GROMACS .gro file of C-alpha atoms in nm:
model
  207
    1ASP     CA    1   0.000   0.000   0.000
    2TYR     CA    2   0.150   0.332  -0.108
    3ARG     CA    3   0.001   0.521   0.186
    4LEU     CA    4   0.195   0.304   0.428
    5PHE     CA    5   0.511   0.353   0.224
    6ALA     CA    6   0.455   0.732   0.218
    7LYS     CA    7   0.406   0.734   0.595
    8TRP     CA    8   0.731   0.544   0.639
    9VAL     CA    9   0.908   0.798   0.416
   10GLU     CA   10   0.760   1.084   0.620
   11ASP     CA   11   0.890   0.929   0.942
   12LEU     CA   12   1.227   0.874   0.780
   13ALA     CA   13   1.250   1.237   0.667
   14TYR     CA   14   1.166   1.346   1.023
   15SER     CA   15   1.443   1.125   1.160
   16MET     CA   16   1.678   1.291   0.911
   17ASN     CA   17   1.606   1.632   1.061
   18THR     CA   18   1.410   1.743   0.755
   19GLU     CA   19   1.072   1.915   0.721
   20LEU     CA   20   0.906   1.910   0.380
   21HIS     CA   21   0.714   2.210   0.240
   22VAL     CA   22   0.522   2.151  -0.085
   23SER     CA   23   0.373   2.439  -0.282
   24GLY     CA   24   0.225   2.501  -0.626
   25ASP     CA   25  -0.039   2.295  -0.806
   26ARG     CA   26   0.087   1.942  -0.872
   27LEU     CA   27  -0.058   1.746  -1.160
   28LYS     CA   28  -0.255   1.456  -1.018
   29GLU     CA   29  -0.263   1.248  -1.336
   30SER     CA   30   0.030   1.061  -1.487
   31ALA     CA   31   0.294   1.309  -1.599
   32PHE     CA   32   0.660   1.362  -1.677
   33PHE     CA   33   0.821   1.558  -1.392
   34VAL     CA   34   1.161   1.728  -1.393
   35SER     CA   35   1.358   1.919  -1.131
   36ASN     CA   36   1.697   2.044  -1.030
   37HIS     CA   37   1.900   1.791  -0.833
   38ILE     CA   38   2.087   1.858  -0.509
   39SER     CA   39   2.096   1.542  -0.300
   40TRP     CA   40   1.992   1.181  -0.256
   41LEU     CA   41   1.744   1.342  -0.016
   42ASP     CA   42   1.554   1.466  -0.324
   43THR     CA   43   1.463   1.110  -0.414
   44ILE     CA   44   1.338   1.027  -0.066
   45LEU     CA   45   1.118   1.335  -0.041
   46LEU     CA   46   0.981   1.303  -0.395
   47SER     CA   47   0.882   0.946  -0.306
   48HIS     CA   48   0.678   1.087  -0.019
   49ILE     CA   49   0.491   1.337  -0.239
   50GLN     CA   50   0.361   1.085  -0.492
   51PRO     CA   51   0.418   0.740  -0.647
   52ILE     CA   52   0.679   0.802  -0.914
   53SER     CA   53   0.949   0.622  -1.114
   54PHE     CA   54   1.294   0.773  -1.141
   55ILE     CA   55   1.578   0.773  -1.385
   56ALA     CA   56   1.850   0.672  -1.140
   57ARG     CA   57   2.224   0.629  -1.159
   58HIS     CA   58   2.322   0.275  -1.249
   59ASP     CA   59   2.466   0.179  -0.909
   60LEU     CA   60   2.191   0.327  -0.693
   61GLU     CA   61   1.992   0.004  -0.674
   62PHE     CA   62   2.277  -0.144  -0.468
   63TRP     CA   63   2.292   0.141  -0.216
   64PRO     CA   64   2.158   0.080   0.133
   65LEU     CA   65   1.821   0.250   0.186
   66LEU     CA   66   1.816   0.434  -0.149
   67GLY     CA   67   1.822   0.106  -0.335
   68THR     CA   68   1.504   0.010  -0.154
   69PHE     CA   69   1.340   0.340  -0.247
   70THR     CA   70   1.428   0.335  -0.611
   71LYS     CA   71   1.331  -0.029  -0.659
   72ARG     CA   72   1.001   0.032  -0.479
   73MET     CA   73   0.932   0.318  -0.720
   74GLN     CA   74   1.006   0.102  -1.031
   75SER     CA   75   1.301   0.317  -1.132
   76VAL     CA   76   1.500   0.289  -1.453
   77TYR     CA   77   1.872   0.254  -1.383
   78VAL     CA   78   2.104   0.419  -1.633
   79ASP     CA   79   2.479   0.459  -1.666
   80ARG     CA   80   2.479   0.821  -1.780
   81ARG     CA   81   2.840   0.790  -1.893
   82ASN     CA   82   2.714   0.565  -2.171
   83LYS     CA   83   2.497   0.782  -2.400
   84PHE     CA   84   2.382   0.481  -2.604
   85GLN     CA   85   2.259   0.300  -2.294
   86ALA     CA   86   2.091   0.618  -2.172
   87TYR     CA   87   1.908   0.658  -2.503
   88ARG     CA   88   1.795   0.296  -2.494
   89SER     CA   89   1.626   0.362  -2.157
   90ILE     CA   90   1.371   0.597  -2.317
   91PRO     CA   91   1.130   0.312  -2.412
   92ALA     CA   92   1.123   0.206  -2.046
   93LEU     CA   93   1.013   0.556  -1.951
   94GLU     CA   94   0.752   0.549  -2.227
   95THR     CA   95   0.615   0.222  -2.092
   96ARG     CA   96   0.570   0.364  -1.744
   97LEU     CA   97   0.395   0.672  -1.879
   98ARG     CA   98   0.163   0.464  -2.099
   99GLU     CA   99   0.081   0.247  -1.796
  100GLY     CA  100  -0.039   0.560  -1.617
  101ARG     CA  101   0.264   0.596  -1.393
  102SER     CA  102   0.445   0.926  -1.344
  103VAL     CA  103   0.819   0.950  -1.400
  104HIS     CA  104   1.075   1.194  -1.265
  105VAL     CA  105   1.394   1.298  -1.437
  106PHE     CA  106   1.682   1.516  -1.319
  107PRO     CA  107   1.789   1.684  -1.647
  108GLU     CA  108   2.115   1.816  -1.500
  109SER     CA  109   2.230   1.451  -1.494
  110THR     CA  110   2.419   1.516  -1.170
  111THR     CA  111   2.389   1.712  -0.846
  112SER     CA  112   2.481   2.070  -0.756
  113ASP     CA  113   2.507   2.245  -0.420
  114GLY     CA  114   2.177   2.419  -0.490
  115THR     CA  115   2.319   2.769  -0.537
  116HIS     CA  116   2.287   2.752  -0.916
  117LEU     CA  117   2.157   2.531  -1.195
  118LEU     CA  118   2.375   2.312  -1.410
  119PRO     CA  119   2.289   2.279  -1.781
  120PHE     CA  120   1.979   2.074  -1.860
  121TYR     CA  121   2.004   1.792  -2.116
  122PRO     CA  122   1.704   1.715  -2.340
  123MET     CA  123   1.745   1.343  -2.410
  124PHE     CA  124   1.492   1.197  -2.167
  125TYR     CA  125   1.222   1.451  -2.258
  126GLU     CA  126   1.179   1.240  -2.572
  127ALA     CA  127   0.970   0.995  -2.367
  128ALA     CA  128   0.724   1.274  -2.288
  129VAL     CA  129   0.708   1.382  -2.652
  130ARG     CA  130   0.647   1.029  -2.779
  131THR     CA  131   0.364   0.972  -2.532
  132GLY     CA  132   0.217   1.323  -2.555
  133SER     CA  133   0.244   1.358  -2.178
  134MET     CA  134   0.208   1.663  -1.963
  135VAL     CA  135   0.543   1.791  -1.836
  136GLN     CA  136   0.575   1.963  -1.500
  137ALA     CA  137   0.887   2.122  -1.354
  138LEU     CA  138   0.944   2.158  -0.984
  139ALA     CA  139   1.204   2.367  -0.808
  140ILE     CA  140   1.393   2.228  -0.510
  141LYS     CA  141   1.577   2.423  -0.244
  142TYR     CA  142   1.690   2.358   0.112
  143THR     CA  143   1.692   2.633   0.375
  144ASP     CA  144   1.719   2.689   0.747
  145GLY     CA  145   1.423   2.813   0.950
  146ASN     CA  146   1.490   3.173   0.846
  147GLY     CA  147   1.485   3.095   0.475
  148LYS     CA  148   1.864   3.107   0.429
  149ARG     CA  149   1.977   2.857   0.167
  150LEU     CA  150   2.162   2.554   0.305
  151ILE     CA  151   2.427   2.362   0.114
  152GLU     CA  152   2.462   2.094   0.382
  153PRO     CA  153   2.217   1.851   0.211
  154ALA     CA  154   2.413   1.861  -0.115
  155PHE     CA  155   2.562   1.533  -0.238
  156ILE     CA  156   2.853   1.651  -0.452
  157ASN     CA  157   3.216   1.586  -0.539
  158ASP     CA  158   3.345   1.290  -0.339
  159ASP     CA  159   3.070   1.292  -0.076
  160SER     CA  160   2.946   0.965   0.061
  161PHE     CA  161   2.592   0.905   0.182
  162ILE     CA  162   2.720   0.931   0.540
  163ASP     CA  163   2.903   1.259   0.471
  164THR     CA  164   2.580   1.421   0.359
  165LEU     CA  165   2.373   1.270   0.639
  166GLU     CA  166   2.618   1.394   0.904
  167ARG     CA  167   2.595   1.750   0.769
  168ILE     CA  168   2.215   1.732   0.764
  169LEU     CA  169   2.201   1.619   1.126
  170LYS     CA  170   2.435   1.896   1.244
  171VAL     CA  171   2.207   2.185   1.145
  172ASP     CA  172   1.908   2.285   1.359
  173LYS     CA  173   1.655   2.178   1.094
  174VAL     CA  174   1.657   2.135   0.718
  175HIS     CA  175   1.354   2.286   0.548
  176ALA     CA  176   1.297   2.126   0.209
  177HIS     CA  177   1.097   2.344  -0.029
  178TYR     CA  178   0.944   2.168  -0.331
  179HIS     CA  179   0.751   2.402  -0.559
  180PHE     CA  180   0.550   2.276  -0.858
  181LEU     CA  181   0.553   2.511  -1.158
  182PRO     CA  182   0.293   2.555  -1.437
  183PRO     CA  183   0.274   2.238  -1.653
  184LEU     CA  184   0.346   2.219  -2.024
  185SER     CA  185   0.204   1.987  -2.289
  186ALA     CA  186   0.457   1.772  -2.473
  187GLN     CA  187   0.216   1.769  -2.766
  188LYS     CA  188   0.307   2.134  -2.833
  189TYR     CA  189   0.685   2.128  -2.802
  190THR     CA  190   0.996   1.938  -2.906
  191ARG     CA  191   1.218   1.778  -2.645
  192LYS     CA  192   1.472   2.060  -2.679
  193GLU     CA  193   1.202   2.322  -2.634
  194LEU     CA  194   1.066   2.144  -2.327
  195CYS     CA  195   1.415   2.120  -2.184
  196ARG     CA  196   1.479   2.490  -2.237
  197LEU     CA  197   1.140   2.600  -2.103
  198THR     CA  198   1.151   2.391  -1.785
  199GLU     CA  199   1.511   2.497  -1.715
  200LYS     CA  200   1.400   2.860  -1.745
  201GLN     CA  201   1.101   2.802  -1.516
  202ILE     CA  202   1.316   2.651  -1.242
  203ASN     CA  203   1.595   2.904  -1.276
  204THR     CA  204   1.351   3.197  -1.265
  205TYR     CA  205   1.179   3.063  -0.953
  206LEU     CA  206   1.495   2.978  -0.760
  207PHE     CA  207   1.726   3.260  -0.859
   0.00000   0.00000   0.00000
């Protein structure tokens, strides 16, 4: 039952010193979601918001905890260093969308510290175009209780899972802000246009 899973995720987020704040109007039907990417914490909190499949790094299914999450959410594992393999994963995303399941992609293809966006890549938007799905961007940021941006949750460079978790636990409280932006129809745009438009939406909201 997804409600039980979501409750477990909520309890887990609380134990990780994190409070989730969701704003904006989220599409309730199956859709193709994209966001900026800061931390493995993104995946946990997105799993709490709604049932969703991820494009995940190829080794994530073997990680403790996160492997459980991503498998539970029927994720598609991709070695992003191999462009051919990444492209071949698009039909798997199409299948999930046609089955009525939402998917989530991080178009930056890696994580940042949250103080800026990295370039968005359009490849995976092709699944939305082929299925004529709605596309919705959401902007992610982490702050303290006063609204000051935190970089402690970032999973970057040579960080390990434990490195990030230790930083998260050392601050008073991590406030995770997840804001859903106006959706776009993939029937009206190419994958490159969707990539550019959603990148602009997120960048405008965050910075």
